[in-house]
Coordinates of C-alpha atoms in Angstrom, one line a residue:
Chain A
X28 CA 14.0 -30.1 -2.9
X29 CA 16.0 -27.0 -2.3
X30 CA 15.2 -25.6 1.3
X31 CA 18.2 -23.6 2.1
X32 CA 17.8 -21.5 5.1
X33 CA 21.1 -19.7 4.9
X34 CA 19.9 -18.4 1.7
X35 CA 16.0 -17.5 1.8
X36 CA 16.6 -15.2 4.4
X37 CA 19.7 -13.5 2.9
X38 CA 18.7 -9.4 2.8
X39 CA 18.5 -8.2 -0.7
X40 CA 21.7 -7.0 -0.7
X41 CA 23.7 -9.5 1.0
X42 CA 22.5 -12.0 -1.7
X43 CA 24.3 -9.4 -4.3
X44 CA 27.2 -9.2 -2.3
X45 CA 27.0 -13.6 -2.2
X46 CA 26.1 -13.1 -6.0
X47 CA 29.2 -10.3 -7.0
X48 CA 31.5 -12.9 -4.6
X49 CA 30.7 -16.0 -6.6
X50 CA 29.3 -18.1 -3.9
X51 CA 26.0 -18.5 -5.2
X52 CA 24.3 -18.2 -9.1
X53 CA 21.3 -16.1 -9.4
X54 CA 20.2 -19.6 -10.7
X55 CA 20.6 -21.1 -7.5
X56 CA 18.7 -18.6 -5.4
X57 CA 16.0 -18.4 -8.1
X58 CA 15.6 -22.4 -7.6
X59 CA 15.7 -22.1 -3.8
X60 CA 12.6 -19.6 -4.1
X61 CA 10.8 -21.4 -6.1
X62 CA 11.0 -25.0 -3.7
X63 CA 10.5 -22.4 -1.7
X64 CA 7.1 -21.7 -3.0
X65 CA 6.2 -25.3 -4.2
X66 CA 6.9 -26.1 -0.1
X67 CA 4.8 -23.3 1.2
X68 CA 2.8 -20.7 -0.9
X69 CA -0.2 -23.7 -0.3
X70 CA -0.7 -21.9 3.2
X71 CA -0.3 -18.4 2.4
X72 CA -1.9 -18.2 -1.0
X73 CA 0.5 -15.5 -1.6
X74 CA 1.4 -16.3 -5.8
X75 CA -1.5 -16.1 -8.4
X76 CA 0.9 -16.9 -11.6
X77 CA 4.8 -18.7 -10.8
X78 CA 6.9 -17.9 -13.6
X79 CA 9.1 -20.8 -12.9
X80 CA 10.5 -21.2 -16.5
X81 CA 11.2 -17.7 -17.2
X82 CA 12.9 -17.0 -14.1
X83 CA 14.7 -19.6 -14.4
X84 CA 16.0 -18.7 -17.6
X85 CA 16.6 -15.1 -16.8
X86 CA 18.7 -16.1 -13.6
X87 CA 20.9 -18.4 -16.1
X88 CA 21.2 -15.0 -18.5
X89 CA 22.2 -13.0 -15.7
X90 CA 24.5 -15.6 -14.2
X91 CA 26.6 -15.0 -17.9
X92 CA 25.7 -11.0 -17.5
X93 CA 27.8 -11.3 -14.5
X94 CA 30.5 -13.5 -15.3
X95 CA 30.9 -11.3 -18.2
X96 CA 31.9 -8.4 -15.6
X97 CA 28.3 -6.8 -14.7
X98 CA 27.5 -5.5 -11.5
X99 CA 24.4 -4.2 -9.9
X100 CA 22.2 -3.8 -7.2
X101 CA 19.5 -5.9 -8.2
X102 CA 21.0 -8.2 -10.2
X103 CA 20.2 -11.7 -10.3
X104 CA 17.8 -10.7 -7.2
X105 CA 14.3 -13.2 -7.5
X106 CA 11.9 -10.3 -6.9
X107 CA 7.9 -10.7 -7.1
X108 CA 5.2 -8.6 -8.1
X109 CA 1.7 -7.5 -7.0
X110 CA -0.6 -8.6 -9.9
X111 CA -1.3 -5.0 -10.6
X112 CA 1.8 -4.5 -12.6
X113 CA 1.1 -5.0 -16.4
X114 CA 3.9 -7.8 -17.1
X115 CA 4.5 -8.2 -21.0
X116 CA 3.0 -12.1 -22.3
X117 CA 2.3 -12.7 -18.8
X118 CA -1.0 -12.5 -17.3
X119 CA -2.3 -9.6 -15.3
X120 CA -5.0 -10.3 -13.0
X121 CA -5.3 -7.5 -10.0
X122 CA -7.2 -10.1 -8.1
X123 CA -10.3 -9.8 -10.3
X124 CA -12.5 -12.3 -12.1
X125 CA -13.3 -9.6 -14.7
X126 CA -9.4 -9.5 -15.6
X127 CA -8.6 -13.5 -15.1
X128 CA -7.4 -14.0 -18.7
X129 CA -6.1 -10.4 -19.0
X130 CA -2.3 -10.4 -20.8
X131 CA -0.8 -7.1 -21.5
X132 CA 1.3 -6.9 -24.4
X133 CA 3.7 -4.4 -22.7
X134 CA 5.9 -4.1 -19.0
X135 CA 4.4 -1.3 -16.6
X136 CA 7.5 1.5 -16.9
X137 CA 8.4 0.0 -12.9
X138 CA 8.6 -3.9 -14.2
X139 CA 11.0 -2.9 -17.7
X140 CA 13.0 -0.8 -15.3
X141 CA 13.7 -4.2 -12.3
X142 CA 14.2 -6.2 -16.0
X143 CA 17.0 -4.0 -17.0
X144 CA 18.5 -3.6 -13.7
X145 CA 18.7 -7.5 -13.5
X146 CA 16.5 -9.0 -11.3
X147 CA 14.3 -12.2 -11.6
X148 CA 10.6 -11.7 -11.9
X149 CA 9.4 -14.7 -10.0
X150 CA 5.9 -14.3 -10.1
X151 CA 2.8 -12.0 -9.6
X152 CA 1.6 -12.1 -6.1
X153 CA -1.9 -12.4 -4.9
X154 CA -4.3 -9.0 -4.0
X155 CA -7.4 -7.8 -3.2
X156 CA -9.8 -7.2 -5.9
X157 CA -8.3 -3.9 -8.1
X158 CA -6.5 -3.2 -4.3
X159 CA -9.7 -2.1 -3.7
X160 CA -9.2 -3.7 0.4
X161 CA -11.6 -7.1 -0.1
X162 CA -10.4 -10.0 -1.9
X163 CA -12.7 -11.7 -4.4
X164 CA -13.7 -15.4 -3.9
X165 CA -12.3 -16.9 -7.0
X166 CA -8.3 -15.8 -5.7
X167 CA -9.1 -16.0 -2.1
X168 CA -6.9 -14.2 1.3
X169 CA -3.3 -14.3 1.5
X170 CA -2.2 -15.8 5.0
X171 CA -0.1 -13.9 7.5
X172 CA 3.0 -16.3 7.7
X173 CA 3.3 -15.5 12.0
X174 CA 0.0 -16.7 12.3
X175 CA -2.1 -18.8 9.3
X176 CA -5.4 -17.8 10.8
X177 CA -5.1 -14.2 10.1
X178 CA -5.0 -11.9 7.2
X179 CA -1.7 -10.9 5.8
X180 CA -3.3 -7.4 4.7
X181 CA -3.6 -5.6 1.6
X182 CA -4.1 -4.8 -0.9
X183 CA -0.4 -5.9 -1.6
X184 CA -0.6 -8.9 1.0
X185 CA 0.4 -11.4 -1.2
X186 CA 3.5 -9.3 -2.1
X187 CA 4.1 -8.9 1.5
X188 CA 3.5 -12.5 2.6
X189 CA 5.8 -13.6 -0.3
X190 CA 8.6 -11.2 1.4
X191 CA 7.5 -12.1 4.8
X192 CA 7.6 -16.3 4.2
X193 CA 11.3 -16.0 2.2
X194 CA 9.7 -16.6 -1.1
X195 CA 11.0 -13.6 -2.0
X196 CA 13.7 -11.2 -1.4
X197 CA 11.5 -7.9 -2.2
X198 CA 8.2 -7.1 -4.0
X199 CA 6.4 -4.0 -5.6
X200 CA 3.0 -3.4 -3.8
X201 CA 0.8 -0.5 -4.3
X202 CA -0.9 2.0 -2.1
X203 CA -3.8 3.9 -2.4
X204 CA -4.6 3.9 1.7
X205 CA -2.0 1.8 2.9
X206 CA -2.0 -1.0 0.3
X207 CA 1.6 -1.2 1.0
X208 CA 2.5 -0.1 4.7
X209 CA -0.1 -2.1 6.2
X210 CA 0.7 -5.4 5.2
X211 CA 3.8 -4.5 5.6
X212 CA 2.8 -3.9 9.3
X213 CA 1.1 -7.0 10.0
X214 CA 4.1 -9.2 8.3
X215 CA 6.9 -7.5 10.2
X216 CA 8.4 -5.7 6.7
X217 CA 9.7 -2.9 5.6
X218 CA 7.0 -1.4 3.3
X219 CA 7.7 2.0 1.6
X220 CA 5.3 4.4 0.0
X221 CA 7.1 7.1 -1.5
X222 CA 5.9 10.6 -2.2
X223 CA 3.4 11.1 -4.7
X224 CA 4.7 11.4 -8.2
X225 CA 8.1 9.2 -7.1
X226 CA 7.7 6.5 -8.9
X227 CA 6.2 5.8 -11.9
X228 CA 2.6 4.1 -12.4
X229 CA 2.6 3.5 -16.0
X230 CA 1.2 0.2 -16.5
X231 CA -0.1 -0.2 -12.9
X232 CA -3.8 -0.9 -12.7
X233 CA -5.4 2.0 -10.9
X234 CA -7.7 2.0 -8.2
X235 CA -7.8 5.9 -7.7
X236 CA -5.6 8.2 -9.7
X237 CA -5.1 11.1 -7.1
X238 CA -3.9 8.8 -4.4
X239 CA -2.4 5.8 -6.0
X240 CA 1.8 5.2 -5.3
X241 CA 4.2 2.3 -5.8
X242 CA 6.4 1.1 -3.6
X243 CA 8.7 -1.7 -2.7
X244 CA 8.2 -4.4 0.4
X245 CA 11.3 -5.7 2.3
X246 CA 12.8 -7.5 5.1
X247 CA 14.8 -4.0 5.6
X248 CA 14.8 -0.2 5.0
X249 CA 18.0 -0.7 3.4
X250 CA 16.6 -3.6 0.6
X251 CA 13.6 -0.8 0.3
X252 CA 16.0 1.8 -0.8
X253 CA 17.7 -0.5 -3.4
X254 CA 14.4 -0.7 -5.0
X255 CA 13.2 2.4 -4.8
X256 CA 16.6 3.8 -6.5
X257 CA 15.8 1.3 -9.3
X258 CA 12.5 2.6 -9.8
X259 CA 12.0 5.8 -8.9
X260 CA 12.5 8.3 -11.7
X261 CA 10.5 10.8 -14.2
X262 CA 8.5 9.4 -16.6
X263 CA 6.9 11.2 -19.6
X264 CA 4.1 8.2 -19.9
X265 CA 2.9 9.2 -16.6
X266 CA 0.6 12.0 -16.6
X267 CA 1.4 12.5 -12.4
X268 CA 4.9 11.9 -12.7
X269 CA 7.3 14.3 -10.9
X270 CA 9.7 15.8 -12.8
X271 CA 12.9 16.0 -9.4
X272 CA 15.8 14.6 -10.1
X273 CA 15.6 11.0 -7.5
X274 CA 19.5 11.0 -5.5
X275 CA 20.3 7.7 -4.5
X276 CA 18.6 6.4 -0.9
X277 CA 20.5 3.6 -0.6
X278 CA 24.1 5.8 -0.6
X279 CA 23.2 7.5 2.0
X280 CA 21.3 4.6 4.1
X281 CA 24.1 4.6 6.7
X282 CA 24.4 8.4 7.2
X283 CA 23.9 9.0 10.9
X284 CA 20.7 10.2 12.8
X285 CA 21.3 12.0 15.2
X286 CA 19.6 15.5 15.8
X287 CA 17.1 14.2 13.4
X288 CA 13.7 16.3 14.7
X289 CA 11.0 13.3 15.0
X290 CA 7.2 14.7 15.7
X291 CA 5.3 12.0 18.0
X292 CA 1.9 12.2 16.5
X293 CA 0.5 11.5 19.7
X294 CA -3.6 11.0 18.6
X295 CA -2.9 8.4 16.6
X296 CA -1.1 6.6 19.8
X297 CA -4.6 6.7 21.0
X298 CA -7.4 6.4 18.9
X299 CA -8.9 2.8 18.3
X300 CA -5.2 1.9 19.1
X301 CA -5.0 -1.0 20.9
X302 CA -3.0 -1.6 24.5
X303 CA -0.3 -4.2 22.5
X304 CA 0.2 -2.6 19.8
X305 CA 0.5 1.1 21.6
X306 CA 3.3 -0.9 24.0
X307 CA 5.3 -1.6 21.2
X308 CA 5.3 1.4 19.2
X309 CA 5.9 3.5 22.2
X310 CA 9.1 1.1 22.7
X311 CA 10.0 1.6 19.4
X312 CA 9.9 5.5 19.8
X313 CA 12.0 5.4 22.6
X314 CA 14.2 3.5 21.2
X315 CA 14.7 6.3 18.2
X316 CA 15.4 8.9 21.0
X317 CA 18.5 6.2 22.4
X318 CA 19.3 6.9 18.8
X319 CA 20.1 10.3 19.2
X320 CA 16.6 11.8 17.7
X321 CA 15.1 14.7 19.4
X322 CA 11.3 13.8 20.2
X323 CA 8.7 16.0 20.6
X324 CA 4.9 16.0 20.6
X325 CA 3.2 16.6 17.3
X326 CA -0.6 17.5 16.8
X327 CA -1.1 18.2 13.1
X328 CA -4.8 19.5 13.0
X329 CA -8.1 17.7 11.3
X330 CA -6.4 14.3 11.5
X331 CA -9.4 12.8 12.9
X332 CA -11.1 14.4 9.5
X333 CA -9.5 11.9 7.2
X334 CA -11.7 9.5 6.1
X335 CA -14.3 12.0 5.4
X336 CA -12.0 13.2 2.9
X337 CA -10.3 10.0 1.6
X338 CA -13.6 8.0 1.5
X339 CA -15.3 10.2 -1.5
X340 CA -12.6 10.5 -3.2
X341 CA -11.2 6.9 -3.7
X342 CA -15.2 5.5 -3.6
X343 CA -15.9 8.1 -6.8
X344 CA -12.6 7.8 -8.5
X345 CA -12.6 4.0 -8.4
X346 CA -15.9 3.9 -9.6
X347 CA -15.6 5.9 -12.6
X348 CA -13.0 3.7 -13.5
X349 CA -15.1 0.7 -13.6
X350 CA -18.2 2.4 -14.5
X351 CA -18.3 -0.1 -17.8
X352 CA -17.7 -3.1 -15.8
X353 CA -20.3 -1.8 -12.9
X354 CA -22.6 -1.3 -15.6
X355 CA -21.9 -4.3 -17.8
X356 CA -20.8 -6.8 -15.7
X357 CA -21.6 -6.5 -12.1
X358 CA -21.6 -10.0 -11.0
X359 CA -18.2 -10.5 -12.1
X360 CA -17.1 -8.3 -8.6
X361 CA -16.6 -9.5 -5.5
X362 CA -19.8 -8.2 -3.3
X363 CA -17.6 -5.8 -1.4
X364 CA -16.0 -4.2 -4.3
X365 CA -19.4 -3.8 -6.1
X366 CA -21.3 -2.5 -3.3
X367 CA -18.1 0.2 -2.8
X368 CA -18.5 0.8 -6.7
X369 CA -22.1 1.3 -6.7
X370 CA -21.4 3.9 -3.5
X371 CA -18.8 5.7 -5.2
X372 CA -21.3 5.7 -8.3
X373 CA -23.7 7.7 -6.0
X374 CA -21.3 10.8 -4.4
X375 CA -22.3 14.2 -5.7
X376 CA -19.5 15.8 -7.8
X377 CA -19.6 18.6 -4.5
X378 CA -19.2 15.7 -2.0
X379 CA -16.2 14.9 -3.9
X380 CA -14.9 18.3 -4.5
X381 CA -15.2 19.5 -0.7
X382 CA -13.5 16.2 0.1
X383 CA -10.7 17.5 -2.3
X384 CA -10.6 20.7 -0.4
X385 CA -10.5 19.4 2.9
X386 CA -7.8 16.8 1.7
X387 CA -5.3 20.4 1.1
X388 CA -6.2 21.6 4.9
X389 CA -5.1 17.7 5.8
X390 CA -2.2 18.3 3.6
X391 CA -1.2 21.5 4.6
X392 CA -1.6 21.0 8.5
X393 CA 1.5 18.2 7.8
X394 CA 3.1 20.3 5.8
X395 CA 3.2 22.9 8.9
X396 CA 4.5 20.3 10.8
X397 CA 7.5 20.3 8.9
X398 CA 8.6 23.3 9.6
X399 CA 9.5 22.2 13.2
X400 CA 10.1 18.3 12.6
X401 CA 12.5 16.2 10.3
X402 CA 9.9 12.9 10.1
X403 CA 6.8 12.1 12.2
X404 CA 6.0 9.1 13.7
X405 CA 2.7 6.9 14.9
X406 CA 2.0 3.0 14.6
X407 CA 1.5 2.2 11.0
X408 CA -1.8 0.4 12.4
X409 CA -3.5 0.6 15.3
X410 CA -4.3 -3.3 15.1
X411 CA -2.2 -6.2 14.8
X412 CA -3.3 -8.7 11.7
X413 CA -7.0 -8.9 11.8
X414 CA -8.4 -12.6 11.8
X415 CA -9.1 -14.1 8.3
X416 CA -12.6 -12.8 6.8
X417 CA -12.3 -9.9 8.9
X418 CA -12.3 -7.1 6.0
X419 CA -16.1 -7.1 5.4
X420 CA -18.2 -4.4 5.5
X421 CA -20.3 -4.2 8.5
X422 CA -22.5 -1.2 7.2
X423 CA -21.6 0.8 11.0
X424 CA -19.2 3.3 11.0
X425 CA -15.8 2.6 12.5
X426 CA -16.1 -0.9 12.8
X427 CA -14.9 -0.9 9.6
X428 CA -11.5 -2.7 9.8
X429 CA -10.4 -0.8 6.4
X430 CA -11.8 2.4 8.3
X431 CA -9.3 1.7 11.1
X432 CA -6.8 1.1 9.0
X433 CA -7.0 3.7 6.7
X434 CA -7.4 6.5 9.3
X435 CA -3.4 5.8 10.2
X436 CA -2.5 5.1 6.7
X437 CA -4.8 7.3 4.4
X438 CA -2.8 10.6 5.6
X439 CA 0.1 9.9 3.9
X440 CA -2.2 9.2 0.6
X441 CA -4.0 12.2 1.4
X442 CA -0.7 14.7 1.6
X443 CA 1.5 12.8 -0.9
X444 CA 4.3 12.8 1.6
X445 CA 6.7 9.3 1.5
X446 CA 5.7 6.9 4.5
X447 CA 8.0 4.1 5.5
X448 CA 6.5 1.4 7.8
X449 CA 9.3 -0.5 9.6
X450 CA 8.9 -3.5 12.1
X451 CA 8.7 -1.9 15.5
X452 CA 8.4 -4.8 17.4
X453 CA 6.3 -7.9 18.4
X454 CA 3.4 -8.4 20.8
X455 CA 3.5 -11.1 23.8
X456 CA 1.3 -13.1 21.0
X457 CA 4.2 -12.6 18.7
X458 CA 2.5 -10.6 16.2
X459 CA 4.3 -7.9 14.2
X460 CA 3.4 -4.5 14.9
X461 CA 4.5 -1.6 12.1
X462 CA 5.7 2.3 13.4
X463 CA 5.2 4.3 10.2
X464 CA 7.6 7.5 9.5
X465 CA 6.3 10.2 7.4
X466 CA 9.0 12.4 6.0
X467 CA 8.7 16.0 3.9
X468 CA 8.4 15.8 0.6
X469 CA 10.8 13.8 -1.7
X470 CA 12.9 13.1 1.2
X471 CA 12.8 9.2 1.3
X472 CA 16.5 9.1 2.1
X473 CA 15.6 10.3 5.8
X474 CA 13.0 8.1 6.3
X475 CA 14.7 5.1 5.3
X476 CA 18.0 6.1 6.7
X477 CA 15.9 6.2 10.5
X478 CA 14.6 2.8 9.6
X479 CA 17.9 1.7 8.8
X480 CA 19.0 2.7 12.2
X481 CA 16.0 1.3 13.9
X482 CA 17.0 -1.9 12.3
X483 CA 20.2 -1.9 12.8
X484 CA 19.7 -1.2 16.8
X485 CA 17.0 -3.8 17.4
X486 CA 17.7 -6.5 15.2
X487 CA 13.4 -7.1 14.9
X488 CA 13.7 -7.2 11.0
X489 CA 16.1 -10.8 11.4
X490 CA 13.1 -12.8 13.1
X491 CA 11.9 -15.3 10.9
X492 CA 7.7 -16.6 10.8
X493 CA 7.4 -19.6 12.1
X494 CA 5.7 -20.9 8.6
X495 CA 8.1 -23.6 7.8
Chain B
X1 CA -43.6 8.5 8.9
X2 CA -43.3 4.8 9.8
X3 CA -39.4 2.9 9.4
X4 CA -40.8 1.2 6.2
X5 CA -41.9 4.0 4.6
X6 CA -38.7 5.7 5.4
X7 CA -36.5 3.4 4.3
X8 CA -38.4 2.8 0.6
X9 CA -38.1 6.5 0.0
X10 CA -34.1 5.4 0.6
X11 CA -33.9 3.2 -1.3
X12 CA -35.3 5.1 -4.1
X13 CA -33.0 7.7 -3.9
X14 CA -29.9 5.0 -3.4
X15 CA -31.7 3.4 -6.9
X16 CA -32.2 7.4 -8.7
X17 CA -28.6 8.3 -7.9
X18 CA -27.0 4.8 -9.1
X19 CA -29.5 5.3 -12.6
X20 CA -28.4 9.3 -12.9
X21 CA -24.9 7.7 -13.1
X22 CA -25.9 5.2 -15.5
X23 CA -25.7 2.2 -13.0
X24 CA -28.5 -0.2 -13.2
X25 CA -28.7 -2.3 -9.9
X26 CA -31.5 -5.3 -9.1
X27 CA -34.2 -3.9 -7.1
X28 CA -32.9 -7.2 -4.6
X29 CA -30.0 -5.3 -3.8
X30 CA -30.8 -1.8 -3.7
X31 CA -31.5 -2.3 0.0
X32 CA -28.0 -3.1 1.2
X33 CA -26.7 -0.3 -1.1
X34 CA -29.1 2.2 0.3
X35 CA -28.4 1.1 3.8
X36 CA -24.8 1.7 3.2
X37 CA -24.9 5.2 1.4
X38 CA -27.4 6.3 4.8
X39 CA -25.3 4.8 7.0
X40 CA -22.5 7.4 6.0
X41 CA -24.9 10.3 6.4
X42 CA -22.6 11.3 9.5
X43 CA -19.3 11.2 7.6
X44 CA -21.0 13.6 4.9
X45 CA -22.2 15.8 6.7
X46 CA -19.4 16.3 9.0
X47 CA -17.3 16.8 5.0
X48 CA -20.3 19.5 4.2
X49 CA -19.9 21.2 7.6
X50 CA -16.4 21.4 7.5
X51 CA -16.6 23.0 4.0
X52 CA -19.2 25.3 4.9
X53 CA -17.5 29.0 5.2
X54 CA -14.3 27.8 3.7
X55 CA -13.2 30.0 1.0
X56 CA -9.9 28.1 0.1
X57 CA -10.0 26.7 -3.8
X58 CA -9.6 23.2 -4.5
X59 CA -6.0 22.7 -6.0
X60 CA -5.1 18.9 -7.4
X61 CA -1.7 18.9 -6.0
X62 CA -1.2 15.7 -7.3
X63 CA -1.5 17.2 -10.8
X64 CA 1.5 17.2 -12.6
X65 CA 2.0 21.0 -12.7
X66 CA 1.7 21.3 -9.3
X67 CA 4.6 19.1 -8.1
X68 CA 6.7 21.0 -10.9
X69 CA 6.7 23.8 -8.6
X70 CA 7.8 21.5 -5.8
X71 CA 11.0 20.7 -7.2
X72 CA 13.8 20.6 -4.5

């Protein structure tokens, strides 16, 4: 067995700069991640389907791609996928009993696109059911690789403990309310939700079509823009696609900082935050101002109004997308998702519409707030990785761990703006805690560049889990 | 109008709205659904009072068309 330390933990690119220099095959770092995941994914549950025989045999094809004089970002690159993304012949879950034998016969637009830039699909990663926030019994939680007994988050967690664990050396999540940027926060990565209309979502499952996004997880800001300049991109097949022309992040990932304009969002330091994780993102924004930033205090307005909003409007959206199954089927959901079906089921079209309304006062108070600020900043969370079985519904408002969550997270869904969540730091428990930057619209390449420079000054992206 | 009575004429709202939407759910169950939908009574009405004098239309701005006139 292949256990090769020196490679799991390679960033993405520095495995293409081994890869370009000849002193490793896509083959061999392909192999290494799957021991990888024979060795480990039995604690984090973070793979539903290994494709150990295909990857395998696309490394060795890229291997001759690139002794034949091809170059690229991602190629040769053992990538995973949340099992939301339709993969051709392969099948297609999203964490749910109802689609357990489910096999698209066609690649979502942001799965052909990693094929033809090279990389090596190693598997699809485990999810909550449809990334609707509660796993179903039948695919169980994905682990947090710092600490077993809590949750790695989701809806993307498998994709993030994948990432996390070195089973992988990036994977595509989605995010709807933070399905991205909060596992990313409680597994110490770098999880990116661009803006709205970014990247593509043919072919990706949805859970609510006016807030759903695709992103990439990493160990680093820099890896993050490597796949978001593979993916990103105008696509006809997507009705919500944006038609702006995407300019490379990752060429300008190294472009200085400072006299960047940073907004402290200082309510969301506050509320439901707790005392270890404040610490640490507090820290972490000081440490942006030794960058060279200018800080300032930021109070966008109705913030504390988002989950009024965001509730009706992913509760009715998701539910007329399963109203068949709902109907039909019922028992084949987890309990959670069905009861948050059957709620959405019962909103009045004017619950939903006055949510929509108040969602462009939310959107516009941010916007505002770019007129005076470059990015703003809070903790991606305001909680460190909740204990295992934590995300059930309680039935009382706000003690609610998705309602936590998603009061930090949902704004960016809200507003459409691109929200990076980087690794601020740890807590004395050594748990991860996330600082999430918001930047204006379409601008990922700021975002990512201040996480670059986070990274770079700290250093908190190189610790490893102690999951081996 | 005693907590029993109250929370049967819940329920049969929770059950009326899940049948207008063509939703059929076991009379075992409506209770937790019910209790859930009331239990978010404050989070609606704090959305209706919010509304309430607003004038502003609802715009989609995650339509398509809208973000074509966001190009940078």
């Amino acid at each position: 067995m292949s256990n090769d330390n020196d490679l799991t933990f390679l960033s993405l690119s520095g495995a293409v700069d081994r890869l370009d220099r000849g002193e490793v095959t896509s083959a061999e770092l392909t192999q290494n991640a799957l021991d990888r995941i024979t060795a480990i994914d039995s604690r984090l549950n973070a793979f539903i389907t290994v494709l150990r025989d295909s990857a395998l045999e696309t490394a060795r094809d890229v291997d001759a791609r690139r002794r034949h004089g091809e170059r690229g970002p991602l190629l040769g690159v053992p990538i995973a996928l949340k099992d939301l993304f339709n993969t051709a012949g392969i099948r297609t879950t999203a964490g749910a009993r109802i689609l357990a034998s489910n096999v698209p016969d066609q690649d979502a637009t942001v799965v052909r696109k990693l094929r033809a830039a090279g990389a090596v699909i190693l598997g699809k990663t485990n999810m909550m059911e449809f990334a609707y926030g509660y796993p179903h019994p039948d695919f169980g939680e994905t682990r947090n690789p710092w600490s077993l007994d809590r949750t790695a988050g989701g809806s993307s967690g498998g994709s993030a403990a994948a990432v996390c664990a070195g089973l992988a050396y990036g994977a595509l999540g989605s995010d709807t309310g933070g399905s991205i940027r909060s596992p990313a926060a409680y597994c110490g990565l770098s999880g990116l939700k661009p803006t709205y209309g970014r990247v593509s979502r043919h072919g990706v499952l949805p859970l609510a079509w006016s807030l759903d996004h695709v992103g990439p997880l990493t160990r680093s800001s820099r890896d993050a823009a490597i796949i978001l300049d593979a993916i990103a991109g105008f696509d006809p097949l997507d009705p919500a696609s944006a038609n702006v022309v995407h300019v490379s992040t990752a060429g300008t990932i190294d472009d200085p900082v400072a006299g960047l304009r940073v907004g402290v969002i200082d309510e969301l330091f506050q509320r439901y935050v707790q005392p270890d994780v404040r610490a640490v993102a507090l820290a972490a924004v000081q440490k942006l101002a030794d960058l060279g930033v200018v800080l300032d205090s930021a109070a966008p307005p109705d913030l504390d109004l988002v989950m009024p909003s965001i509730t009706p409007i992913v509760q009715a959206e998701a539910a007329s997308y399963h109203r068949r199954n709902l109907a039909t089927r019922p028992d084949d959901f987890s309990e959670e998702v069905r009861d948050n079906l059957r709620l959405g089921a019962m909103i009045p079209a004017v619950d939903y519409i006055d949510a929509q309304r108040l969602r462009r006062r939310i959107r516009d108070g941010i916007e505002a707030a770019f007129e005076s600020y470059d990015v703003l900043v809070f903790p991606t969370q305001p909680i460190v990785a909740p204990p295992l079985d934590s995300y059930q519904i309680s039935g009382q408002e706000h003690d609610d761990v998705l309602d936590v969550e998603i009061g930090h997270t949902g704004i960016a869904n809200l507003t459409g703006h691109p929200a990076l969540s980087i690794l601020a730091g740890f807590t004395p428990e050594g748990l991860p805690v996330g600082l999430q930057l918001t930047g204006r619209m379409f601008d990922e390449a700021t975002i990512l560049r201040l996480g670059y420079a986070f990274e770079s000054a700290t250093g908190w992206h190189e610790q490893r889990p102690p999951v081996d | 109008m005693s907590n029993a009575d109250e929370r049967h004429e819940r329920d049969e709202l929770a059950a009326a709205l899940l049948a207008r939407s063509g939703i059929p759910i076991p009379a075992v169950e409506i209770g937790k659904v019910s209790a859930m939908y009331f239990s978010a009574e404050d989070a609606r009405n704090t959305l209706r009072s919010v509304q309430q004098g607003e004038t502003e239309p609802m715009i989609v701005f995650s339509s398509g068309m809208v973000h074509r006139d966001e190009q940078r």
